[in-house]
Coordinates of C-alpha atoms in Angstrom, one line a residue:
M19 CA 122.1 76.9 116.1
S20 CA 121.0 77.9 119.6
P21 CA 120.5 81.6 120.3
F22 CA 122.7 81.0 123.4
S23 CA 125.7 79.6 121.5
G24 CA 128.9 80.9 123.0
K25 CA 132.1 82.0 121.4
K26 CA 135.0 79.5 121.0
S27 CA 137.6 82.1 120.1
E28 CA 140.2 83.4 122.5
D29 CA 139.6 87.0 121.3
N30 CA 137.3 87.5 124.3
A31 CA 139.6 85.8 126.8
P32 CA 140.9 87.8 129.7
S33 CA 144.6 88.7 129.9
K34 CA 145.0 86.2 132.7
S35 CA 143.3 82.8 132.9
P36 CA 140.8 82.6 135.8
Q37 CA 142.4 80.9 138.8
A38 CA 140.2 78.6 140.8
A39 CA 140.2 79.1 144.6
D40 CA 141.3 76.6 147.2
R41 CA 137.8 76.5 148.5
P42 CA 134.3 76.8 146.9
S43 CA 133.8 80.3 145.4
P44 CA 130.1 81.1 144.6
V45 CA 129.7 83.4 141.6
A46 CA 128.0 86.7 142.3
P47 CA 124.2 86.2 142.7
E48 CA 121.4 88.3 141.2
T49 CA 121.4 90.5 144.3
S50 CA 124.8 91.9 143.6
P51 CA 125.1 95.4 142.1
P52 CA 124.4 95.5 138.4
A53 CA 127.5 94.9 136.3
P54 CA 128.6 97.5 133.7
D55 CA 127.8 96.5 130.2
D56 CA 131.4 95.9 129.3
D57 CA 131.7 93.4 132.2
W58 CA 129.3 90.9 130.6
F59 CA 130.3 88.0 128.5
L60 CA 126.8 87.3 127.0
P61 CA 125.4 89.9 124.6
E62 CA 122.5 92.1 125.8
D63 CA 119.9 90.4 123.6
T64 CA 121.0 87.0 124.9
R65 CA 120.8 88.2 128.5
R66 CA 117.2 89.3 127.9
D67 CA 116.4 85.9 126.4
V68 CA 118.0 84.0 129.3
T69 CA 116.3 86.2 131.9
R70 CA 112.9 85.4 130.4
L71 CA 113.8 81.7 130.3
F72 CA 114.9 81.7 133.9
E73 CA 111.5 82.9 135.0
K74 CA 110.6 79.2 134.7
L75 CA 113.2 78.2 137.3
S76 CA 111.4 76.7 140.3
G77 CA 114.2 75.9 142.6
P78 CA 118.0 76.3 143.0
V79 CA 120.5 74.6 140.8
A80 CA 123.9 73.8 142.2
L81 CA 126.7 73.7 139.6
E82 CA 130.3 72.7 140.2
V83 CA 133.0 73.5 137.7
F84 CA 136.5 71.9 137.7
T85 CA 139.3 73.4 135.7
A86 CA 143.1 73.2 135.5
P87 CA 145.2 76.2 134.3
G88 CA 146.8 75.4 130.9
Q89 CA 144.4 72.6 130.0
N90 CA 141.8 73.6 127.4
A91 CA 142.3 77.2 128.5
P92 CA 139.8 78.8 125.9
Y93 CA 137.1 76.3 126.9
N94 CA 137.7 76.9 130.6
D95 CA 137.5 80.6 130.1
Y96 CA 134.3 80.4 128.1
L97 CA 132.6 78.1 130.6
L98 CA 133.6 80.2 133.6
K99 CA 132.4 83.5 132.0
F100 CA 129.2 81.9 130.7
L101 CA 128.2 80.5 134.1
R102 CA 129.2 83.7 135.9
D103 CA 126.8 85.6 133.7
L104 CA 124.0 83.0 134.3
S105 CA 124.4 83.2 138.0
R106 CA 124.2 87.0 137.9
L107 CA 121.0 86.8 135.9
N108 CA 119.3 84.6 138.5
E109 CA 120.3 83.8 142.0
R110 CA 118.9 80.3 141.7
I111 CA 121.9 79.4 139.6
Q112 CA 124.6 78.7 142.2
V113 CA 128.1 78.1 140.8
K114 CA 131.2 76.9 142.7
T115 CA 134.6 76.6 141.0
F116 CA 137.4 74.2 141.9
D117 CA 140.9 73.4 140.6
L118 CA 141.4 69.8 139.5
S119 CA 144.0 69.5 142.1
D120 CA 141.5 70.1 144.9
D121 CA 140.2 67.3 147.1
A122 CA 136.7 68.1 145.8
A123 CA 137.8 66.9 142.3
K124 CA 138.8 63.6 143.8
T125 CA 135.5 63.4 145.7
R126 CA 133.5 64.1 142.6
G127 CA 135.7 61.9 140.3
A128 CA 136.6 64.9 138.1
D129 CA 139.8 64.4 136.1
F130 CA 139.3 66.5 133.0
S131 CA 139.3 70.3 132.4
P132 CA 136.7 71.6 132.2
T133 CA 134.1 69.4 133.9
L134 CA 130.7 70.7 134.8
I135 CA 128.5 68.8 137.3
F136 CA 124.8 69.4 138.0
A137 CA 123.5 69.1 141.5
P138 CA 126.3 66.8 142.5
D139 CA 124.8 65.9 145.9
D140 CA 121.6 64.6 144.3
L141 CA 122.2 63.7 140.7
S142 CA 124.9 62.2 138.5
I143 CA 124.9 64.5 135.4
R144 CA 128.0 66.1 134.0
Y145 CA 129.6 67.6 130.9
L146 CA 133.2 66.9 130.1
G147 CA 134.1 69.9 128.0
A148 CA 132.2 73.2 127.8
P149 CA 128.7 72.9 126.3
L150 CA 129.0 74.8 123.0
G151 CA 126.8 75.3 119.8
E152 CA 123.9 72.9 119.6
E153 CA 124.6 71.6 123.2
V154 CA 123.8 74.9 124.8
R155 CA 120.1 74.3 124.3
T156 CA 120.5 70.9 126.0
F157 CA 122.2 72.6 128.9
M158 CA 119.5 75.2 129.2
E159 CA 116.7 72.6 129.2
V160 CA 118.6 70.5 131.8
L161 CA 118.9 73.6 134.0
L162 CA 115.2 73.9 134.0
R163 CA 114.5 70.2 134.6
V164 CA 117.0 70.0 137.4
S165 CA 115.5 73.1 139.0
A166 CA 112.1 71.4 138.9
R167 CA 113.4 67.9 139.6
Q168 CA 111.2 66.8 136.7
S169 CA 112.7 64.5 134.0
G170 CA 110.3 65.4 131.2
L171 CA 110.1 61.7 130.2
S172 CA 106.7 60.4 129.0
E173 CA 104.5 58.6 131.5
A174 CA 105.1 55.3 129.7
A175 CA 108.9 55.8 129.9
K176 CA 108.7 56.6 133.6
K177 CA 106.8 53.4 134.2
R178 CA 109.3 51.4 132.3
L179 CA 112.2 53.0 134.0
A180 CA 110.7 52.4 137.4
D181 CA 111.4 48.7 136.9
L182 CA 115.2 49.3 136.5
K183 CA 117.0 47.4 139.2
D184 CA 120.7 47.7 138.4
P185 CA 122.9 50.8 137.9
R186 CA 123.7 52.2 134.5
R187 CA 126.4 54.5 133.3
V188 CA 125.6 56.4 130.1
T189 CA 128.2 58.4 128.1
V190 CA 127.2 60.4 125.0
F191 CA 129.9 61.7 122.7
V192 CA 129.0 64.9 120.8
N193 CA 130.3 67.8 118.9
P194 CA 129.0 71.4 118.8
A195 CA 127.7 71.3 115.2
C196 CA 125.7 68.1 115.4
P197 CA 122.0 68.7 115.4
Y198 CA 121.2 65.1 116.3
C199 CA 123.4 65.2 119.5
P200 CA 121.2 67.3 121.8
G201 CA 118.3 64.9 121.5
Q202 CA 120.4 61.9 122.5
V203 CA 122.0 63.8 125.4
L204 CA 118.5 64.7 126.7
N205 CA 117.5 61.1 126.6
A206 CA 120.4 60.3 128.9
F207 CA 120.0 63.3 131.2
R208 CA 116.3 62.8 131.5
C209 CA 116.8 59.2 132.6
A210 CA 119.4 60.4 135.1
I211 CA 117.0 62.9 136.6
E212 CA 114.2 60.3 136.7
R213 CA 116.3 57.6 138.4
P214 CA 119.1 59.4 140.2
D215 CA 119.7 56.3 142.4
L216 CA 120.7 54.2 139.4
V217 CA 121.5 56.2 136.3
A218 CA 124.6 58.4 135.8
A219 CA 125.0 60.3 132.6
S220 CA 127.9 62.2 131.0
C221 CA 128.1 64.3 127.8
I222 CA 131.6 64.4 126.3
D223 CA 132.6 66.9 123.6
A224 CA 134.7 64.6 121.3
A225 CA 136.6 67.6 120.0
Q226 CA 137.5 69.0 123.4
H227 CA 138.3 65.6 124.9
A228 CA 139.8 63.8 121.9
A229 CA 141.7 61.3 124.1
A230 CA 138.4 59.9 125.5
A231 CA 136.8 59.8 122.0
T232 CA 139.8 57.9 120.6
A233 CA 139.9 55.5 123.5
R234 CA 136.3 54.6 123.0
G235 CA 136.5 54.3 119.3
V236 CA 134.3 57.3 118.5
G237 CA 134.2 58.0 114.8
S238 CA 130.7 59.5 114.5
V239 CA 128.4 61.5 116.8
P240 CA 126.2 61.1 118.6
H241 CA 127.9 58.0 119.9
T242 CA 126.3 56.6 123.1
I243 CA 127.8 53.9 125.4
I244 CA 125.7 52.4 128.1
E245 CA 127.5 50.4 130.7
D246 CA 126.8 48.2 133.7
P247 CA 129.2 49.6 136.3
D248 CA 129.2 46.1 138.0
G249 CA 130.6 44.7 134.8
S250 CA 128.2 41.8 134.6
L251 CA 126.8 42.9 131.2
A252 CA 128.8 43.9 128.1
P253 CA 128.6 47.6 127.2
L254 CA 126.1 48.6 124.6
S255 CA 127.3 51.0 121.9
I256 CA 124.6 53.1 120.0
L257 CA 125.1 55.3 117.0
G258 CA 122.8 58.2 116.2
L259 CA 119.7 59.7 117.8
E260 CA 117.1 57.4 119.1
P261 CA 113.4 57.9 120.1
E262 CA 112.9 58.2 123.8
D263 CA 111.1 54.8 124.2
R264 CA 113.8 53.0 122.3
F265 CA 116.5 54.6 124.4
V266 CA 114.8 53.6 127.6
T267 CA 114.3 50.1 126.5
E268 CA 118.0 49.7 125.6
L269 CA 119.0 51.3 128.8
M270 CA 117.0 48.7 130.7
T271 CA 117.9 45.6 128.6
M272 CA 121.4 46.5 127.6
Q273 CA 120.5 45.1 124.2
S274 CA 120.1 46.8 120.8
T275 CA 116.5 47.2 119.5
P276 CA 116.3 47.0 115.7
A277 CA 114.6 49.7 113.7
R278 CA 112.5 49.3 110.5
A279 CA 114.6 48.4 107.5
D280 CA 113.5 51.4 105.5
D281 CA 113.9 53.9 108.4
P282 CA 117.1 53.5 110.3
D283 CA 116.2 56.4 112.7
A284 CA 112.9 55.1 113.8
A285 CA 111.9 52.6 116.4
H286 CA 108.5 51.0 115.8
D287 CA 108.4 49.0 119.0
H288 CA 106.4 51.2 121.3
G289 CA 103.5 48.9 122.1
H290 CA 101.3 50.5 124.7
A291 CA 103.1 50.2 128.0
G292 CA 100.5 52.2 129.9
D293 CA 97.5 54.4 129.5
V294 CA 97.1 55.7 125.9
T295 CA 96.1 59.4 125.4
V296 CA 93.7 59.9 122.5
K297 CA 93.6 63.3 120.9
E298 CA 91.4 64.6 118.1
V299 CA 92.7 67.0 115.5
D300 CA 91.8 67.8 112.0
V301 CA 95.3 67.2 110.4
V302 CA 98.3 65.2 111.5
V303 CA 101.5 66.1 109.7
I304 CA 104.2 63.4 109.9
G305 CA 107.7 64.8 109.5
A306 CA 109.1 68.3 110.4
G307 CA 111.3 69.1 107.6
P308 CA 110.6 72.2 105.5
A309 CA 107.6 70.5 103.8
G310 CA 106.0 69.3 107.0
L311 CA 106.6 72.5 109.0
T312 CA 105.0 74.5 106.2
A313 CA 102.1 72.1 105.9
G314 CA 101.4 72.5 109.6
M315 CA 101.5 76.3 109.4
Y316 CA 99.2 76.4 106.4
A317 CA 96.7 73.9 107.9
A318 CA 96.4 76.1 111.0
R319 CA 96.1 79.3 109.1
G320 CA 93.2 77.7 107.2
G321 CA 91.4 77.2 110.4
L322 CA 92.2 73.5 110.9
T323 CA 93.6 72.1 114.2
A324 CA 96.9 70.3 113.5
V325 CA 100.0 68.8 115.0
V326 CA 103.4 68.1 113.5
L327 CA 105.2 64.9 114.6
E328 CA 108.9 64.4 114.1
K329 CA 110.6 61.2 115.2
A330 CA 114.2 62.6 114.9
V331 CA 115.5 66.2 114.4
I332 CA 113.3 69.1 113.4
G333 CA 114.5 70.4 110.0
G334 CA 115.3 67.1 108.4
Q335 CA 118.2 67.0 105.9
V336 CA 118.4 70.8 105.8
S337 CA 119.4 70.9 109.5
V338 CA 122.7 69.2 108.7
T339 CA 123.4 71.3 105.6
P340 CA 126.3 73.6 106.5
Q341 CA 125.3 76.5 104.2
V342 CA 122.2 77.2 102.1
E343 CA 122.8 79.6 99.3
N344 CA 119.7 79.3 97.1
Y345 CA 116.8 80.0 99.4
P346 CA 115.1 83.3 98.4
G347 CA 115.7 86.1 100.8
F348 CA 119.1 84.7 102.1
A349 CA 122.3 85.1 100.2
T350 CA 123.7 82.5 102.6
V351 CA 122.4 80.9 105.8
A352 CA 123.3 77.9 107.8
G353 CA 120.7 75.1 107.2
G354 CA 120.2 74.6 111.0
K355 CA 119.5 78.3 111.4
L356 CA 117.1 78.5 108.5
M357 CA 115.1 75.6 110.0
E358 CA 115.1 77.1 113.4
M359 CA 113.4 80.1 112.0
V360 CA 110.8 78.1 110.1
A361 CA 110.1 75.9 113.1
A362 CA 109.7 79.0 115.4
Q363 CA 107.2 80.4 112.9
T364 CA 105.3 77.1 112.7
R365 CA 105.1 76.8 116.5
Q366 CA 103.2 80.1 116.6
Y367 CA 100.3 78.1 115.0
V368 CA 100.6 74.4 115.9
P369 CA 102.5 72.1 118.3
V370 CA 105.7 70.7 116.7
L371 CA 106.7 67.6 118.7
E372 CA 110.3 66.3 118.4
G373 CA 111.0 62.7 119.2
A374 CA 107.4 61.7 118.3
G375 CA 107.5 58.7 116.0
V376 CA 104.5 57.1 114.4
D377 CA 104.0 53.3 114.6
E378 CA 101.0 52.8 112.4
I379 CA 98.3 54.6 110.4
K380 CA 94.8 53.1 110.2
I381 CA 92.3 54.3 107.7
G382 CA 88.7 54.4 108.8
K383 CA 85.9 56.9 109.3
R384 CA 88.5 58.8 111.1
I385 CA 92.2 58.3 110.4
E386 CA 94.0 56.9 113.4
V387 CA 97.7 57.8 113.8
D388 CA 99.3 55.7 116.4
G389 CA 102.3 57.3 118.2
G390 CA 102.6 54.7 120.9
D391 CA 101.6 56.6 124.0
T392 CA 99.4 59.0 122.1
V393 CA 96.8 58.1 119.4
Y394 CA 95.6 60.9 117.1
L395 CA 92.2 60.7 115.5
C396 CA 92.2 63.0 112.5
R397 CA 90.4 63.9 109.3
A398 CA 93.5 64.0 107.1
V399 CA 97.1 63.0 107.4
I400 CA 100.0 64.6 105.5
L401 CA 103.2 62.5 105.0
A402 CA 106.3 64.5 104.9
T403 CA 108.6 61.7 106.0
G404 CA 111.5 62.7 103.7
A405 CA 114.4 60.6 102.6
T406 CA 117.4 58.9 104.1
W407 CA 120.9 58.6 102.7
R408 CA 121.6 55.9 100.1
K409 CA 124.3 53.4 100.9
L410 CA 127.0 52.3 98.5
G411 CA 126.4 48.6 99.3
I412 CA 130.1 47.7 99.3
P413 CA 132.2 45.6 101.7
G414 CA 133.3 47.4 104.8
E415 CA 130.6 50.1 104.6
D416 CA 128.4 48.7 107.4
R417 CA 131.4 47.4 109.4
Y418 CA 133.0 50.8 109.7
F419 CA 129.9 52.9 109.9
G420 CA 130.4 55.3 112.8
R421 CA 134.1 54.5 112.8
G422 CA 135.0 56.5 109.7
V423 CA 132.1 55.9 107.4
S424 CA 129.6 58.7 107.6
A425 CA 126.8 60.4 105.8
C426 CA 127.0 63.7 107.7
A427 CA 129.9 66.0 107.4
A428 CA 128.2 68.6 109.6
C429 CA 127.9 66.0 112.4
D430 CA 131.2 64.1 112.1
G431 CA 133.5 66.4 110.1
Y432 CA 135.1 68.0 113.1
L433 CA 136.5 64.6 114.2
Y434 CA 138.6 64.5 111.0
K435 CA 139.5 68.2 110.7
D436 CA 143.2 67.4 110.4
A437 CA 143.0 64.1 108.5
A438 CA 142.8 62.8 104.9
V439 CA 139.1 62.1 104.0
A440 CA 137.2 61.1 100.9
V441 CA 133.8 62.1 99.7
V442 CA 132.0 59.9 97.2
G443 CA 129.4 61.5 94.9
G444 CA 129.1 64.3 92.3
G445 CA 126.0 66.2 93.1
N446 CA 125.2 69.2 95.3
T447 CA 125.3 67.3 98.5
A448 CA 128.7 65.7 97.8
L449 CA 130.3 69.1 96.9
T450 CA 128.7 70.8 99.9
E451 CA 130.1 68.1 102.2
A452 CA 133.5 68.4 100.6
L453 CA 133.6 72.1 100.9
H454 CA 132.6 71.9 104.6
L455 CA 135.3 69.4 105.3
A456 CA 138.0 71.3 103.4
R457 CA 137.1 74.5 105.3
L458 CA 137.5 72.6 108.6
G459 CA 141.1 71.8 107.5
A460 CA 140.7 68.2 106.2
A461 CA 142.6 67.0 103.2
V462 CA 139.6 66.1 100.9
T463 CA 139.5 63.9 97.9
I464 CA 136.2 63.6 95.9
I465 CA 135.6 60.3 94.1
H466 CA 133.1 60.5 91.3
R467 CA 132.1 57.8 88.8
R468 CA 131.7 60.2 85.9
D469 CA 134.0 62.7 84.2
S470 CA 132.0 65.8 85.2
F471 CA 129.9 66.9 88.2
R472 CA 126.1 67.2 88.3
A473 CA 126.3 69.9 90.9
E474 CA 125.5 73.6 90.5
K475 CA 128.2 75.7 88.9
H476 CA 128.8 77.9 92.0
L477 CA 129.6 74.8 94.0
V478 CA 132.0 73.5 91.3
D479 CA 133.7 76.9 91.2
A480 CA 134.0 77.0 95.0
L481 CA 135.5 73.5 95.0
E482 CA 138.2 74.5 92.4
K483 CA 138.9 77.6 94.5
E484 CA 139.5 75.5 97.6
G485 CA 141.8 73.2 95.6
V486 CA 140.0 70.0 96.5
Q487 CA 141.4 67.0 94.6
V488 CA 139.0 65.0 92.4
V489 CA 139.4 61.4 91.2
W490 CA 137.2 61.1 88.1
N491 CA 135.6 58.0 86.5
T492 CA 136.2 56.1 89.7
V493 CA 134.0 54.1 92.2
V494 CA 134.7 52.9 95.7
E495 CA 134.8 49.1 95.8
E496 CA 135.6 48.5 99.4
V497 CA 136.2 50.3 102.7
L498 CA 139.4 49.1 104.4
G499 CA 140.3 49.4 108.1
D500 CA 141.4 47.9 111.3
E501 CA 140.4 48.0 115.0
T502 CA 140.8 51.8 115.0
G503 CA 138.5 52.4 112.1
V504 CA 138.8 53.3 108.5
T505 CA 142.4 53.3 107.1
A506 CA 141.8 53.4 103.3
V507 CA 139.3 52.9 100.5
R508 CA 139.8 50.7 97.5
L509 CA 139.1 52.5 94.2
K510 CA 138.4 51.2 90.7
N511 CA 138.7 53.2 87.6
V512 CA 135.5 52.5 85.5
A513 CA 137.4 53.3 82.2
D514 CA 140.4 51.0 82.4
G515 CA 139.4 48.7 85.3
G516 CA 142.5 49.6 87.3
T517 CA 142.4 49.5 91.1
R518 CA 144.3 51.2 93.9
D519 CA 144.0 52.0 97.6
L520 CA 143.7 55.6 98.8
A521 CA 144.7 56.1 102.4
V522 CA 142.0 58.1 104.3
R523 CA 140.7 58.1 107.8
A524 CA 137.0 58.7 106.8
L525 CA 134.7 58.2 103.9
F526 CA 131.6 60.5 103.6
V527 CA 128.9 59.0 101.4
A528 CA 126.8 61.4 99.3
V529 CA 125.4 59.4 96.4
G530 CA 121.7 60.3 96.8
Y531 CA 118.8 59.4 99.0
I532 CA 116.0 56.8 99.2
P533 CA 112.5 57.8 100.3
V534 CA 111.2 56.9 103.8
T535 CA 108.0 55.2 102.8
G536 CA 107.4 52.5 105.4
L537 CA 104.1 54.1 106.7
A538 CA 103.0 54.7 103.1
Q539 CA 103.6 51.1 102.1
D540 CA 101.8 49.9 105.2
I541 CA 98.5 51.6 104.2
G542 CA 98.9 50.6 100.5
L543 CA 99.7 54.0 98.9
A544 CA 100.8 53.8 95.3
L545 CA 104.5 54.4 94.7
D546 CA 106.3 55.1 91.5
A547 CA 109.1 53.0 89.9
S548 CA 111.7 54.6 92.1
G549 CA 109.8 54.1 95.3
Y550 CA 108.5 57.6 95.8
I551 CA 104.9 58.3 96.8
K552 CA 102.7 59.1 93.8
V553 CA 100.9 62.5 94.1
D554 CA 98.8 64.7 91.9
A555 CA 99.2 68.4 91.5
G556 CA 97.4 68.9 94.8
M557 CA 99.7 66.5 96.7
R558 CA 96.8 64.0 96.9
T559 CA 97.9 60.4 97.1
S560 CA 96.0 57.3 95.9
I561 CA 94.0 57.1 99.1
P562 CA 91.6 60.0 99.9
R563 CA 92.5 62.2 102.9
V564 CA 96.1 61.1 102.8
Y565 CA 98.6 63.6 101.3
A566 CA 102.3 63.6 100.7
C567 CA 104.9 66.4 100.2
G568 CA 108.6 67.0 100.2
D569 CA 111.4 64.6 99.4
V570 CA 109.2 61.5 99.9
T571 CA 107.5 62.4 96.6
G572 CA 110.7 62.6 94.5
G573 CA 111.1 65.2 91.8
V574 CA 113.2 68.3 92.4
R575 CA 114.7 68.0 95.9
Q576 CA 115.0 71.6 96.9
I577 CA 113.9 73.5 100.0
V578 CA 111.8 75.9 98.0
T579 CA 109.9 73.0 96.3
A580 CA 109.4 71.2 99.6
V581 CA 107.9 74.4 101.1
G582 CA 105.6 74.8 98.1
Q583 CA 104.4 71.2 98.3
G584 CA 103.8 71.5 102.0
A585 CA 101.6 74.5 101.5
T586 CA 99.8 72.8 98.6
A587 CA 99.1 69.7 100.7
A588 CA 97.6 71.7 103.5
L589 CA 95.4 73.7 101.2
S590 CA 94.2 70.6 99.5
A591 CA 93.4 69.0 102.9
F592 CA 91.4 72.1 103.8
E593 CA 89.5 72.0 100.5
D594 CA 88.8 68.3 100.7
I595 CA 87.6 68.4 104.3
S596 CA 85.2 71.1 103.3
H597 CA 84.1 69.4 100.1
P598 CA 85.0 65.7 100.1
Y599 CA 85.6 64.8 96.5
W600 CA 85.5 61.1 97.2
K601 CA 81.8 61.3 98.1
K602 CA 80.7 62.9 94.9

């Protein structure tokens, strides 16, 4: 979670809703007399963090907010207070507020409360709904980039985007708990900053603007829709977070770019669109889950130069775990928060690059790690590529993926908080997902093929306490639905063969994981019978100077074991670089 995450509760709301003026009303700038502590919305420690961050502002940022009394009042109140505080912390943040009934709303095309627009005279970037939770860090980065008028896109992406000839309208649907959403929103907003003449981008909170989400068939987030405003090309719908290069390619072509079969999050189509940067380091770590982050830290502490590359979200599977209750030192901690702390510690030692996929590894005198626009020449590589969710392989699963079928309750659960949902599986992940959904308010049914759970006892006890219904000795045979999405699942009892349909609006799949081993297979690493990378006690693979750690090696899939393996892999790399065993 972001340290700037705001409160959604009405406990802090004023006794009267803020009323927008008939004319622009700038919020008090930094030069106003200091406000008393009880007049601030943001806590003191957050104000200190924001003040330090705003030292990077290089120019003014005009923000326009449109609200309507009685529509989404808690979110209006939060956004107005939040922006008021930001403008008081730095005079470069210039906020104007309007009522949706004002002529300015018609001029800007604002018809939802709240709507937040960045630099409306120069750019086409807006939020529909107040940025909350994970989206606050996106908001802060966009503030800095708009201030500097620098998109932050790679040089290759800029060159590609310079060839765009026709307008594009990009809409990204999100929810505050989704760790994958900020990256996709940044993809859209960076393109809008780079090409303000042709790209318009909007971020819509699917929970705050449920009508828009329903109208566009959103059943999973992030859900991106790219449109040609002229209507000459069919809209392109994208599910999930994409690497920057893939996003830019699809924005330009309005056509989906396939990813590798074993790695649905990755796009291995970089090519080398422009000049390639070559960097030399001792160790390249591929993957920034708990194993990869720890490996990067330990490599640097051993005196090696290192970089950690992550194609998707830093933290891996842990970042979407609602609560972690078995990590030493924490009775309970949100998975995203835990990984934020680990990543922050690792960044004190090495660069951790998000959205940095790897296309190819070449083994030579130096190992070459090809990241598309950057090629790393290194002495050792550590694979911490993790695992991805296992599909059921049943009719309807792919058809309704993103429209009711999901593998991430933390990402998509809020969309079904008042609905009947099913979770299939019987391990720790399945029960954790079910508990999260139940606590959101969903009516949850767990479907398990056995007559007892494989999960830890405390999770089973918590499930019973929540009163979650369980259907034993049963499998899901088919996902049923219509044009709106999932409507039911067809169940089969494995004991008597009987079938029936269970009406649900969503199915969350938690039946295990498969290792992400595309890169490992490309270079010929030995895999075990289940497809995991074979390693010895030192995390050495079948090829010298290549190491593996974490979920990609199989075994006990726990955060503590991943951390231990990451440390071991880095220590082995240090030892082997110093004393190459393969030369003896």
